[in-house]
Amino acid sequence: MQTLEQVRIARNRVLSFKHILPLQEKLELLNTIPKSELSDVKIFYKDSICIEIPHISVQSFNLVCEVARALIPWRKGPFKINDLEILSEWDSAIKYNLLESHLDLKDKIIGDIGCNNGYYMFRMLAQNPKQILGFDPMPLCFLQYKFLQFFAKEARLNFELLGIEELGFFTNSFDIMLCLGVLYHRKSPLDSIKLVFNSLKKGGEAVFDSLIIDGEGEIALCPKERYAKMPNVYFIPTLNTFKNWLESCGFKEVLHIATLKTAFDEQRKTEWSNGESLEDFLDSTGERTIEGYPAPKRAYLKAKKV
C-alpha cells in the first residue's frame, strides 16, 4: 500500500504535463512584480472575493490580467482583483450563501472535497476557522488557487492535489467537511460518503449536495451514457435515497437544508468560462436535459458524526 507521500508525488506529476507547464511558467512571471508593489494588499471575502492591490503599477497589473486569462476556464468564483473582474461560469456565491448560516467554522479544522480553485475556502475565512484543507486532483484548479494565493498569502489555507479516495489518509482529522458536486460523479457514492464520515472527528459535521430526481421512492437514476452532456454521472438519487445513503454510512441528525433547481443565473457562459454551459445542456423547454432526463436539481444535506 502506498504512503500519503508516495500518492502526493504521483499526483503532483500532473504539474509536469506538457499542457500544464506553460501555465506554470505564466504563473512564475508574477514573481517579477516588485515586492514594493505588493504591499498593503487587502482581501474582502464577499460574494465576489475581492483582492485590492493599492500600489501595483499599470505594467504589473497588465501582467496580472494576462496570467488570469491564461488560466481560463474559471469554473468557480467570482473574483475581483482591483478592476479585473473574473466572472466564472458558476456564480458560487449562490450556493455558499445558502449554506453559510449552517456552517459553524470558528476555530475549526475544515476539509473541502472537490474544492476547485478554492472559492469556498476563501469565503469560509470570514468565520475565522483554524485551518482549511482543500482537495482537488485537477491541475488547473490548483494553479488558479496558487494565482489567488500569490496575493492573499493566507496561511490558514492549504491545497492537496488529491481526490476523495485519498481521504483514508485523513481519518478523524476534520471538524467540518464539505462534499459539494462530488457524489454523483462517483461509481460508489456510499464508499465516498463513508470516507467523509471516517475523516471527521467525533461530533464533526459534513455538508453534502447531490443532483436529485423527484419522487418519494427509495431509488436512483442511472444515466445510460451522459447526463447534461457529462459522461461521468452514475447515480442521481431521490431525496429519500440521498438521506438513506448518509444514514447507512453512520451519519445522524440528517438535516435537509434546501432543494434548488439549477438556474441560468447560477451557471452561465461568460468570457472567463470558455465553452458550453447550462443553456447548452438543456432542451428548448429548460425542463429536461438534451438526453431527455429531468433538468438538474440539487439537494443540500447536513449530517453529524456522533
PDB file of C-alpha atoms in Angstrom:
ATOM      1  CA  MET A   1       0.000   0.000   0.000  1.00  0.00           C
ATOM      2  CA  GLN A   2       1.296   3.442  -0.921  1.00  0.00           C
ATOM      3  CA  THR A   3       2.019   6.062   1.712  1.00  0.00           C
ATOM      4  CA  LEU A   4       0.435   9.506   1.560  1.00  0.00           C
ATOM      5  CA  GLU A   5       3.758  10.978   0.467  1.00  0.00           C
ATOM      6  CA  GLN A   6       4.022   8.483  -2.404  1.00  0.00           C
ATOM      7  CA  VAL A   7       0.491   9.367  -3.521  1.00  0.00           C
ATOM      8  CA  ARG A   8       1.331  13.076  -3.359  1.00  0.00           C
ATOM      9  CA  ILE A   9       4.397  12.559  -5.535  1.00  0.00           C
ATOM     10  CA  ALA A  10       2.352  10.613  -8.086  1.00  0.00           C
ATOM     11  CA  ARG A  11      -0.446  13.189  -8.156  1.00  0.00           C
ATOM     12  CA  ASN A  12       1.976  16.111  -8.439  1.00  0.00           C
ATOM     13  CA  ARG A  13       3.298  14.667 -11.698  1.00  0.00           C
ATOM     14  CA  VAL A  14       0.302  16.247 -13.440  1.00  0.00           C
ATOM     15  CA  LEU A  15       2.043  19.595 -12.964  1.00  0.00           C
ATOM     16  CA  SER A  16       4.746  18.469 -15.396  1.00  0.00           C
ATOM     17  CA  PHE A  17       2.307  17.564 -18.188  1.00  0.00           C
ATOM     18  CA  LYS A  18       3.049  19.451 -21.404  1.00  0.00           C
ATOM     19  CA  HIS A  19      -0.263  21.356 -21.434  1.00  0.00           C
ATOM     20  CA  ILE A  20       0.243  22.467 -17.806  1.00  0.00           C
ATOM     21  CA  LEU A  21       3.906  23.543 -17.938  1.00  0.00           C
ATOM     22  CA  PRO A  22       3.216  26.722 -19.988  1.00  0.00           C
ATOM     23  CA  LEU A  23       0.624  27.754 -17.379  1.00  0.00           C
ATOM     24  CA  GLN A  24       3.153  27.212 -14.601  1.00  0.00           C
ATOM     25  CA  GLU A  25       5.620  29.380 -16.489  1.00  0.00           C
ATOM     26  CA  LYS A  26       2.983  32.114 -16.814  1.00  0.00           C
ATOM     27  CA  LEU A  27       2.333  31.921 -13.092  1.00  0.00           C
ATOM     28  CA  GLU A  28       6.060  32.273 -12.372  1.00  0.00           C
ATOM     29  CA  LEU A  29       6.031  35.644 -14.148  1.00  0.00           C
ATOM     30  CA  LEU A  30       4.184  37.085 -11.148  1.00  0.00           C
ATOM     31  CA  ASN A  31       7.463  36.837  -9.250  1.00  0.00           C
ATOM     32  CA  THR A  32       8.826  39.632 -11.448  1.00  0.00           C
ATOM     33  CA  ILE A  33       6.443  42.113  -9.811  1.00  0.00           C
ATOM     34  CA  PRO A  34       8.449  44.285  -7.376  1.00  0.00           C
ATOM     35  CA  LYS A  35       7.660  43.445  -3.749  1.00  0.00           C
ATOM     36  CA  SER A  36       7.013  47.117  -3.041  1.00  0.00           C
ATOM     37  CA  GLU A  37       4.024  46.968  -5.376  1.00  0.00           C
ATOM     38  CA  LEU A  38       2.528  44.053  -3.411  1.00  0.00           C
ATOM     39  CA  SER A  39       2.461  45.756  -0.017  1.00  0.00           C
ATOM     40  CA  ASP A  40      -0.757  46.559   1.862  1.00  0.00           C
ATOM     41  CA  VAL A  41      -2.816  44.005  -0.074  1.00  0.00           C
ATOM     42  CA  LYS A  42      -6.333  43.626   1.356  1.00  0.00           C
ATOM     43  CA  ILE A  43      -8.773  40.746   0.865  1.00  0.00           C
ATOM     44  CA  PHE A  44     -12.548  41.060   1.229  1.00  0.00           C
ATOM     45  CA  TYR A  45     -14.450  37.771   1.497  1.00  0.00           C
ATOM     46  CA  LYS A  46     -17.697  38.872  -0.117  1.00  0.00           C
ATOM     47  CA  ASP A  47     -19.863  37.283  -2.837  1.00  0.00           C
ATOM     48  CA  SER A  48     -17.014  38.193  -5.127  1.00  0.00           C
ATOM     49  CA  ILE A  49     -13.651  37.553  -3.443  1.00  0.00           C
ATOM     50  CA  CYS A  50     -12.065  40.998  -3.728  1.00  0.00           C
ATOM     51  CA  ILE A  51      -8.290  41.465  -3.708  1.00  0.00           C
ATOM     52  CA  GLU A  52      -7.128  45.076  -3.520  1.00  0.00           C
ATOM     53  CA  ILE A  53      -3.512  45.783  -4.504  1.00  0.00           C
ATOM     54  CA  PRO A  54      -3.204  49.542  -3.948  1.00  0.00           C
ATOM     55  CA  HIS A  55       0.398  50.100  -5.058  1.00  0.00           C
ATOM     56  CA  ILE A  56       0.585  47.950  -8.178  1.00  0.00           C
ATOM     57  CA  SER A  57       1.824  49.648 -11.367  1.00  0.00           C
ATOM     58  CA  VAL A  58      -0.079  49.617 -14.655  1.00  0.00           C
ATOM     59  CA  GLN A  59       2.574  47.366 -16.190  1.00  0.00           C
ATOM     60  CA  SER A  60       2.380  44.862 -13.350  1.00  0.00           C
ATOM     61  CA  PHE A  61      -1.415  44.906 -13.302  1.00  0.00           C
ATOM     62  CA  ASN A  62      -1.467  44.167 -17.028  1.00  0.00           C
ATOM     63  CA  LEU A  63       0.697  41.122 -16.263  1.00  0.00           C
ATOM     64  CA  VAL A  64      -1.769  40.008 -13.572  1.00  0.00           C
ATOM     65  CA  CYS A  65      -4.602  40.256 -16.109  1.00  0.00           C
ATOM     66  CA  GLU A  66      -2.575  38.308 -18.659  1.00  0.00           C
ATOM     67  CA  VAL A  67      -1.887  35.474 -16.212  1.00  0.00           C
ATOM     68  CA  ALA A  68      -5.535  35.334 -15.089  1.00  0.00           C
ATOM     69  CA  ARG A  69      -6.687  34.985 -18.703  1.00  0.00           C
ATOM     70  CA  ALA A  70      -4.123  32.253 -19.349  1.00  0.00           C
ATOM     71  CA  LEU A  71      -5.861  30.234 -16.613  1.00  0.00           C
ATOM     72  CA  ILE A  72      -9.261  30.194 -18.372  1.00  0.00           C
ATOM     73  CA  PRO A  73     -11.654  28.432 -17.877  1.00  0.00           C
ATOM     74  CA  TRP A  74     -12.613  29.648 -14.410  1.00  0.00           C
ATOM     75  CA  ARG A  75     -15.456  27.394 -13.293  1.00  0.00           C
ATOM     76  CA  LYS A  76     -15.948  28.698  -9.729  1.00  0.00           C
ATOM     77  CA  GLY A  77     -15.949  32.265  -8.449  1.00  0.00           C
ATOM     78  CA  PRO A  78     -16.393  35.198  -8.917  1.00  0.00           C
ATOM     79  CA  PHE A  79     -13.196  37.045  -8.037  1.00  0.00           C
ATOM     80  CA  LYS A  80     -12.113  40.652  -8.398  1.00  0.00           C
ATOM     81  CA  ILE A  81      -8.547  41.970  -8.407  1.00  0.00           C
ATOM     82  CA  ASN A  82      -8.602  45.764  -8.436  1.00  0.00           C
ATOM     83  CA  ASP A  83     -10.629  46.471 -11.604  1.00  0.00           C
ATOM     84  CA  LEU A  84     -10.248  42.971 -13.040  1.00  0.00           C
ATOM     85  CA  GLU A  85     -13.489  41.001 -12.661  1.00  0.00           C
ATOM     86  CA  ILE A  86     -13.207  37.236 -13.120  1.00  0.00           C
ATOM     87  CA  LEU A  87     -16.793  36.198 -13.826  1.00  0.00           C
ATOM     88  CA  SER A  88     -16.681  32.424 -13.534  1.00  0.00           C
ATOM     89  CA  GLU A  89     -19.107  30.004 -15.189  1.00  0.00           C
ATOM     90  CA  TRP A  90     -20.698  29.235 -11.809  1.00  0.00           C
ATOM     91  CA  ASP A  91     -21.788  32.042  -9.523  1.00  0.00           C
ATOM     92  CA  SER A  92     -20.648  30.101  -6.468  1.00  0.00           C
ATOM     93  CA  ALA A  93     -21.906  32.803  -4.103  1.00  0.00           C
ATOM     94  CA  ILE A  94     -25.443  31.477  -4.593  1.00  0.00           C
ATOM     95  CA  LYS A  95     -24.544  28.082  -3.142  1.00  0.00           C
ATOM     96  CA  TYR A  96     -22.292  29.459  -0.409  1.00  0.00           C
ATOM     97  CA  ASN A  97     -24.867  31.996   0.779  1.00  0.00           C
ATOM     98  CA  LEU A  98     -27.419  29.187   1.016  1.00  0.00           C
ATOM     99  CA  LEU A  99     -25.095  27.136   3.240  1.00  0.00           C
ATOM    100  CA  GLU A 100     -23.325  29.826   5.258  1.00  0.00           C
ATOM    101  CA  SER A 101     -25.792  30.003   8.154  1.00  0.00           C
ATOM    102  CA  HIS A 102     -25.455  26.214   8.593  1.00  0.00           C
ATOM    103  CA  LEU A 103     -21.671  26.358   8.983  1.00  0.00           C
ATOM    104  CA  ASP A 104     -20.131  26.964  12.407  1.00  0.00           C
ATOM    105  CA  LEU A 105     -16.497  27.380  11.399  1.00  0.00           C
ATOM    106  CA  LYS A 106     -14.805  29.459  14.098  1.00  0.00           C
ATOM    107  CA  ASP A 107     -11.568  27.791  15.291  1.00  0.00           C
ATOM    108  CA  LYS A 108     -12.474  24.624  13.341  1.00  0.00           C
ATOM    109  CA  ILE A 109     -10.384  22.423  11.043  1.00  0.00           C
ATOM    110  CA  ILE A 110     -12.234  22.154   7.741  1.00  0.00           C
ATOM    111  CA  GLY A 111     -11.911  19.961   4.668  1.00  0.00           C
ATOM    112  CA  ASP A 112     -13.327  20.830   1.252  1.00  0.00           C
ATOM    113  CA  ILE A 113     -13.564  17.875  -1.155  1.00  0.00           C
ATOM    114  CA  GLY A 114     -13.573  18.928  -4.804  1.00  0.00           C
ATOM    115  CA  CYS A 115     -12.565  22.446  -3.788  1.00  0.00           C
ATOM    116  CA  ASN A 116     -11.923  23.577  -7.381  1.00  0.00           C
ATOM    117  CA  ASN A 117      -9.909  26.832  -7.175  1.00  0.00           C
ATOM    118  CA  GLY A 118     -10.682  27.448  -3.515  1.00  0.00           C
ATOM    119  CA  TYR A 119     -13.607  29.889  -3.783  1.00  0.00           C
ATOM    120  CA  TYR A 120     -15.473  28.325  -0.836  1.00  0.00           C
ATOM    121  CA  MET A 121     -12.228  28.116   1.128  1.00  0.00           C
ATOM    122  CA  PHE A 122     -11.698  31.852   0.786  1.00  0.00           C
ATOM    123  CA  ARG A 123     -15.320  32.572   1.693  1.00  0.00           C
ATOM    124  CA  MET A 124     -15.049  30.447   4.849  1.00  0.00           C
ATOM    125  CA  LEU A 125     -12.147  32.567   6.130  1.00  0.00           C
ATOM    126  CA  ALA A 126     -14.662  35.237   7.136  1.00  0.00           C
ATOM    127  CA  GLN A 127     -15.723  32.967  10.053  1.00  0.00           C
ATOM    128  CA  ASN A 128     -12.130  32.641  11.363  1.00  0.00           C
ATOM    129  CA  PRO A 129     -11.542  28.896  11.081  1.00  0.00           C
ATOM    130  CA  LYS A 130      -8.310  27.391  12.395  1.00  0.00           C
ATOM    131  CA  GLN A 131      -7.336  25.649   9.139  1.00  0.00           C
ATOM    132  CA  ILE A 132      -8.889  24.742   5.780  1.00  0.00           C
ATOM    133  CA  LEU A 133      -7.588  21.960   3.571  1.00  0.00           C
ATOM    134  CA  GLY A 134      -8.902  21.689   0.023  1.00  0.00           C
ATOM    135  CA  PHE A 135      -8.753  18.505  -2.046  1.00  0.00           C
ATOM    136  CA  ASP A 136      -8.878  18.531  -5.849  1.00  0.00           C
ATOM    137  CA  PRO A 137      -6.803  16.495  -8.334  1.00  0.00           C
ATOM    138  CA  MET A 138      -7.278  18.927 -11.237  1.00  0.00           C
ATOM    139  CA  PRO A 139      -4.048  20.840 -12.038  1.00  0.00           C
ATOM    140  CA  LEU A 140      -5.807  23.902 -13.494  1.00  0.00           C
ATOM    141  CA  CYS A 141      -7.767  24.324 -10.243  1.00  0.00           C
ATOM    142  CA  PHE A 142      -4.509  24.118  -8.295  1.00  0.00           C
ATOM    143  CA  LEU A 143      -2.870  26.770 -10.500  1.00  0.00           C
ATOM    144  CA  GLN A 144      -5.851  29.108 -10.140  1.00  0.00           C
ATOM    145  CA  TYR A 145      -5.618  28.647  -6.379  1.00  0.00           C
ATOM    146  CA  LYS A 146      -1.868  29.413  -6.493  1.00  0.00           C
ATOM    147  CA  PHE A 147      -2.624  32.536  -8.535  1.00  0.00           C
ATOM    148  CA  LEU A 148      -5.047  33.779  -5.880  1.00  0.00           C
ATOM    149  CA  GLN A 149      -2.756  32.802  -3.015  1.00  0.00           C
ATOM    150  CA  PHE A 150       0.117  34.727  -4.613  1.00  0.00           C
ATOM    151  CA  PHE A 151      -1.726  37.859  -3.476  1.00  0.00           C
ATOM    152  CA  ALA A 152      -3.702  36.561  -0.481  1.00  0.00           C
ATOM    153  CA  LYS A 153      -0.830  34.669   1.217  1.00  0.00           C
ATOM    154  CA  GLU A 154      -3.396  33.142   3.569  1.00  0.00           C
ATOM    155  CA  ALA A 155      -1.588  30.783   5.970  1.00  0.00           C
ATOM    156  CA  ARG A 156      -4.800  29.059   7.065  1.00  0.00           C
ATOM    157  CA  LEU A 157      -5.381  27.628   3.579  1.00  0.00           C
ATOM    158  CA  ASN A 158      -3.763  24.597   2.003  1.00  0.00           C
ATOM    159  CA  PHE A 159      -4.484  22.664  -1.198  1.00  0.00           C
ATOM    160  CA  GLU A 160      -3.762  19.000  -1.913  1.00  0.00           C
ATOM    161  CA  LEU A 161      -3.825  17.562  -5.442  1.00  0.00           C
ATOM    162  CA  LEU A 162      -5.788  14.629  -4.040  1.00  0.00           C
ATOM    163  CA  GLY A 163      -9.236  13.181  -4.580  1.00  0.00           C
ATOM    164  CA  ILE A 164     -11.907  11.895  -2.240  1.00  0.00           C
ATOM    165  CA  GLU A 165     -10.362   8.417  -2.500  1.00  0.00           C
ATOM    166  CA  GLU A 166      -7.349   9.714  -0.540  1.00  0.00           C
ATOM    167  CA  LEU A 167      -9.462  10.674   2.491  1.00  0.00           C
ATOM    168  CA  GLY A 168      -8.450   7.355   4.024  1.00  0.00           C
ATOM    169  CA  PHE A 169      -5.161   9.055   4.948  1.00  0.00           C
ATOM    170  CA  PHE A 170      -7.076  11.679   6.987  1.00  0.00           C
ATOM    171  CA  THR A 171      -9.096   9.612   9.467  1.00  0.00           C
ATOM    172  CA  ASN A 172     -10.531  11.621  12.416  1.00  0.00           C
ATOM    173  CA  SER A 173      -8.952  14.834  11.086  1.00  0.00           C
ATOM    174  CA  PHE A 174     -11.717  17.366  10.466  1.00  0.00           C
ATOM    175  CA  ASP A 175     -14.396  19.209  12.425  1.00  0.00           C
ATOM    176  CA  ILE A 176     -16.299  20.185   9.281  1.00  0.00           C
ATOM    177  CA  MET A 177     -16.247  18.646   5.812  1.00  0.00           C
ATOM    178  CA  LEU A 178     -17.780  19.996   2.606  1.00  0.00           C
ATOM    179  CA  CYS A 179     -18.543  17.499  -0.154  1.00  0.00           C
ATOM    180  CA  LEU A 180     -20.212  19.528  -2.888  1.00  0.00           C
ATOM    181  CA  GLY A 181     -20.624  18.493  -6.510  1.00  0.00           C
ATOM    182  CA  VAL A 182     -18.857  15.176  -5.972  1.00  0.00           C
ATOM    183  CA  LEU A 183     -21.139  12.238  -5.141  1.00  0.00           C
ATOM    184  CA  TYR A 184     -22.920  11.843  -8.485  1.00  0.00           C
ATOM    185  CA  HIS A 185     -19.501  11.568 -10.160  1.00  0.00           C
ATOM    186  CA  ARG A 186     -18.570   8.556  -8.007  1.00  0.00           C
ATOM    187  CA  LYS A 187     -19.226   4.987  -9.092  1.00  0.00           C
ATOM    188  CA  SER A 188     -19.728   4.079  -5.424  1.00  0.00           C
ATOM    189  CA  PRO A 189     -21.337   7.031  -3.611  1.00  0.00           C
ATOM    190  CA  LEU A 190     -21.713   5.005  -0.397  1.00  0.00           C
ATOM    191  CA  ASP A 191     -17.983   4.302  -0.249  1.00  0.00           C
ATOM    192  CA  SER A 192     -17.332   8.009  -0.805  1.00  0.00           C
ATOM    193  CA  ILE A 193     -19.736   9.050   1.953  1.00  0.00           C
ATOM    194  CA  LYS A 194     -18.093   6.577   4.336  1.00  0.00           C
ATOM    195  CA  LEU A 195     -14.693   8.121   3.576  1.00  0.00           C
ATOM    196  CA  VAL A 196     -16.111  11.531   4.517  1.00  0.00           C
ATOM    197  CA  PHE A 197     -17.634  10.076   7.685  1.00  0.00           C
ATOM    198  CA  ASN A 198     -14.334   8.498   8.738  1.00  0.00           C
ATOM    199  CA  SER A 199     -12.400  11.711   8.078  1.00  0.00           C
ATOM    200  CA  LEU A 200     -14.491  13.573  10.665  1.00  0.00           C
ATOM    201  CA  LYS A 201     -13.706  13.802  14.346  1.00  0.00           C
ATOM    202  CA  LYS A 202     -16.409  12.637  16.744  1.00  0.00           C
ATOM    203  CA  GLY A 203     -19.060  15.352  16.803  1.00  0.00           C
ATOM    204  CA  GLY A 204     -17.958  16.592  13.388  1.00  0.00           C
ATOM    205  CA  GLU A 205     -20.392  17.652  10.689  1.00  0.00           C
ATOM    206  CA  ALA A 206     -20.492  17.287   6.918  1.00  0.00           C
ATOM    207  CA  VAL A 207     -22.428  19.201   4.278  1.00  0.00           C
ATOM    208  CA  PHE A 208     -23.226  17.344   1.069  1.00  0.00           C
ATOM    209  CA  ASP A 209     -25.040  18.179  -2.093  1.00  0.00           C
ATOM    210  CA  SER A 210     -26.186  15.927  -4.901  1.00  0.00           C
ATOM    211  CA  LEU A 211     -28.168  16.110  -8.058  1.00  0.00           C
ATOM    212  CA  ILE A 212     -31.534  14.530  -7.276  1.00  0.00           C
ATOM    213  CA  ILE A 213     -34.669  13.397  -9.068  1.00  0.00           C
ATOM    214  CA  ASP A 214     -38.232  13.954  -7.923  1.00  0.00           C
ATOM    215  CA  GLY A 215     -40.183  11.216  -6.184  1.00  0.00           C
ATOM    216  CA  GLU A 216     -40.782   9.655  -2.794  1.00  0.00           C
ATOM    217  CA  GLY A 217     -39.339   6.270  -3.713  1.00  0.00           C
ATOM    218  CA  GLU A 218     -36.003   4.980  -2.491  1.00  0.00           C
ATOM    219  CA  ILE A 219     -34.479   4.788  -5.967  1.00  0.00           C
ATOM    220  CA  ALA A 220     -31.815   6.434  -8.106  1.00  0.00           C
ATOM    221  CA  LEU A 221     -31.495   7.345 -11.776  1.00  0.00           C
ATOM    222  CA  CYS A 222     -28.519   5.766 -13.557  1.00  0.00           C
ATOM    223  CA  PRO A 223     -27.982   7.698 -16.813  1.00  0.00           C
ATOM    224  CA  LYS A 224     -27.154   5.385 -19.706  1.00  0.00           C
ATOM    225  CA  GLU A 225     -24.319   7.388 -21.257  1.00  0.00           C
ATOM    226  CA  ARG A 226     -24.407  11.080 -20.397  1.00  0.00           C
ATOM    227  CA  TYR A 227     -26.377  13.415 -18.187  1.00  0.00           C
ATOM    228  CA  ALA A 228     -26.437  17.084 -19.291  1.00  0.00           C
ATOM    229  CA  LYS A 229     -23.506  16.162 -21.577  1.00  0.00           C
ATOM    230  CA  MET A 230     -21.492  14.875 -18.594  1.00  0.00           C
ATOM    231  CA  PRO A 231     -20.136  11.349 -19.206  1.00  0.00           C
ATOM    232  CA  ASN A 232     -19.285  10.646 -15.560  1.00  0.00           C
ATOM    233  CA  VAL A 233     -22.648  10.836 -13.769  1.00  0.00           C
ATOM    234  CA  TYR A 234     -23.518   7.469 -12.236  1.00  0.00           C
ATOM    235  CA  PHE A 235     -26.277   7.798  -9.615  1.00  0.00           C
ATOM    236  CA  ILE A 236     -28.871  10.570  -9.172  1.00  0.00           C
ATOM    237  CA  PRO A 237     -30.994   9.685  -6.126  1.00  0.00           C
ATOM    238  CA  THR A 238     -34.336  10.838  -4.844  1.00  0.00           C
ATOM    239  CA  LEU A 239     -34.117  12.947  -1.702  1.00  0.00           C
ATOM    240  CA  ASN A 240     -35.146   9.959   0.441  1.00  0.00           C
ATOM    241  CA  THR A 241     -32.434   7.825  -1.127  1.00  0.00           C
ATOM    242  CA  PHE A 242     -29.865  10.581  -0.559  1.00  0.00           C
ATOM    243  CA  LYS A 243     -30.800  10.719   3.130  1.00  0.00           C
ATOM    244  CA  ASN A 244     -30.667   6.935   3.364  1.00  0.00           C
ATOM    245  CA  TRP A 245     -27.146   6.932   1.919  1.00  0.00           C
ATOM    246  CA  LEU A 246     -25.909   9.211   4.709  1.00  0.00           C
ATOM    247  CA  GLU A 247     -27.657   7.275   7.458  1.00  0.00           C
ATOM    248  CA  SER A 248     -26.423   3.912   6.188  1.00  0.00           C
ATOM    249  CA  CYS A 249     -22.863   5.255   6.414  1.00  0.00           C
ATOM    250  CA  GLY A 250     -23.300   6.184  10.085  1.00  0.00           C
ATOM    251  CA  PHE A 251     -24.431   9.804   9.942  1.00  0.00           C
ATOM    252  CA  LYS A 252     -27.081  11.036  12.368  1.00  0.00           C
ATOM    253  CA  GLU A 253     -29.244  14.166  12.596  1.00  0.00           C
ATOM    254  CA  VAL A 254     -29.545  14.476   8.816  1.00  0.00           C
ATOM    255  CA  LEU A 255     -30.915  17.936   8.018  1.00  0.00           C
ATOM    256  CA  HIS A 256     -32.402  18.837   4.643  1.00  0.00           C
ATOM    257  CA  ILE A 257     -31.194  22.389   4.058  1.00  0.00           C
ATOM    258  CA  ALA A 258     -32.790  23.021   0.661  1.00  0.00           C
ATOM    259  CA  THR A 259     -33.531  21.685  -2.804  1.00  0.00           C
ATOM    260  CA  LEU A 260     -32.949  24.067  -5.703  1.00  0.00           C
ATOM    261  CA  LYS A 261     -33.179  23.789  -9.455  1.00  0.00           C
ATOM    262  CA  THR A 262     -30.005  24.939 -11.204  1.00  0.00           C
ATOM    263  CA  ALA A 263     -30.851  28.286 -12.785  1.00  0.00           C
ATOM    264  CA  PHE A 264     -29.285  30.339 -15.544  1.00  0.00           C
ATOM    265  CA  ASP A 265     -28.082  32.998 -13.093  1.00  0.00           C
ATOM    266  CA  GLU A 266     -26.059  30.336 -11.242  1.00  0.00           C
ATOM    267  CA  GLN A 267     -24.458  28.567 -14.232  1.00  0.00           C
ATOM    268  CA  ARG A 268     -23.899  30.535 -17.392  1.00  0.00           C
ATOM    269  CA  LYS A 269     -21.458  31.347 -20.168  1.00  0.00           C
ATOM    270  CA  THR A 270     -19.011  34.162 -19.534  1.00  0.00           C
ATOM    271  CA  GLU A 271     -15.838  35.352 -21.251  1.00  0.00           C
ATOM    272  CA  TRP A 272     -13.962  33.546 -18.443  1.00  0.00           C
ATOM    273  CA  SER A 273     -15.649  30.149 -18.884  1.00  0.00           C
ATOM    274  CA  ASN A 274     -14.733  29.336 -22.479  1.00  0.00           C
ATOM    275  CA  GLY A 275     -17.205  26.735 -23.696  1.00  0.00           C
ATOM    276  CA  GLU A 276     -20.707  25.376 -23.268  1.00  0.00           C
ATOM    277  CA  SER A 277     -22.787  25.909 -20.163  1.00  0.00           C
ATOM    278  CA  LEU A 278     -26.250  25.174 -18.769  1.00  0.00           C
ATOM    279  CA  GLU A 279     -28.146  26.594 -21.761  1.00  0.00           C
ATOM    280  CA  ASP A 280     -26.378  24.050 -23.990  1.00  0.00           C
ATOM    281  CA  PHE A 281     -27.172  21.132 -21.681  1.00  0.00           C
ATOM    282  CA  LEU A 282     -30.968  21.547 -21.650  1.00  0.00           C
ATOM    283  CA  ASP A 283     -33.680  21.147 -24.280  1.00  0.00           C
ATOM    284  CA  SER A 284     -35.776  24.054 -25.556  1.00  0.00           C
ATOM    285  CA  THR A 285     -38.218  23.785 -22.614  1.00  0.00           C
ATOM    286  CA  GLY A 286     -35.487  24.036 -19.984  1.00  0.00           C
ATOM    287  CA  GLU A 287     -37.204  21.211 -18.098  1.00  0.00           C
ATOM    288  CA  ARG A 288     -35.166  18.302 -19.485  1.00  0.00           C
ATOM    289  CA  THR A 289     -31.550  17.683 -20.329  1.00  0.00           C
ATOM    290  CA  ILE A 290     -30.766  17.226 -24.013  1.00  0.00           C
ATOM    291  CA  GLU A 291     -30.693  13.482 -23.299  1.00  0.00           C
ATOM    292  CA  GLY A 292     -34.273  13.652 -22.011  1.00  0.00           C
ATOM    293  CA  TYR A 293     -33.592  13.369 -18.266  1.00  0.00           C
ATOM    294  CA  PRO A 294     -35.037  15.794 -15.674  1.00  0.00           C
ATOM    295  CA  ALA A 295     -33.158  19.109 -15.600  1.00  0.00           C
ATOM    296  CA  PRO A 296     -30.528  19.494 -12.856  1.00  0.00           C
ATOM    297  CA  LYS A 297     -31.873  19.951  -9.344  1.00  0.00           C
ATOM    298  CA  ARG A 298     -29.729  19.773  -6.199  1.00  0.00           C
ATOM    299  CA  ALA A 299     -30.470  18.851  -2.620  1.00  0.00           C
ATOM    300  CA  TYR A 300     -28.285  20.019   0.253  1.00  0.00           C
ATOM    301  CA  LEU A 301     -27.968  17.914   3.411  1.00  0.00           C
ATOM    302  CA  LYS A 302     -26.085  18.447   6.643  1.00  0.00           C
ATOM    303  CA  ALA A 303     -25.279  15.496   8.893  1.00  0.00           C
ATOM    304  CA  LYS A 304     -23.358  14.714  12.070  1.00  0.00           C
ATOM    305  CA  LYS A 305     -20.935  12.048  13.281  1.00  0.00           C
ATOM    306  CA  VAL A 306     -21.946  11.369  16.884  1.00  0.00           C
TER     307      VAL A 306
END
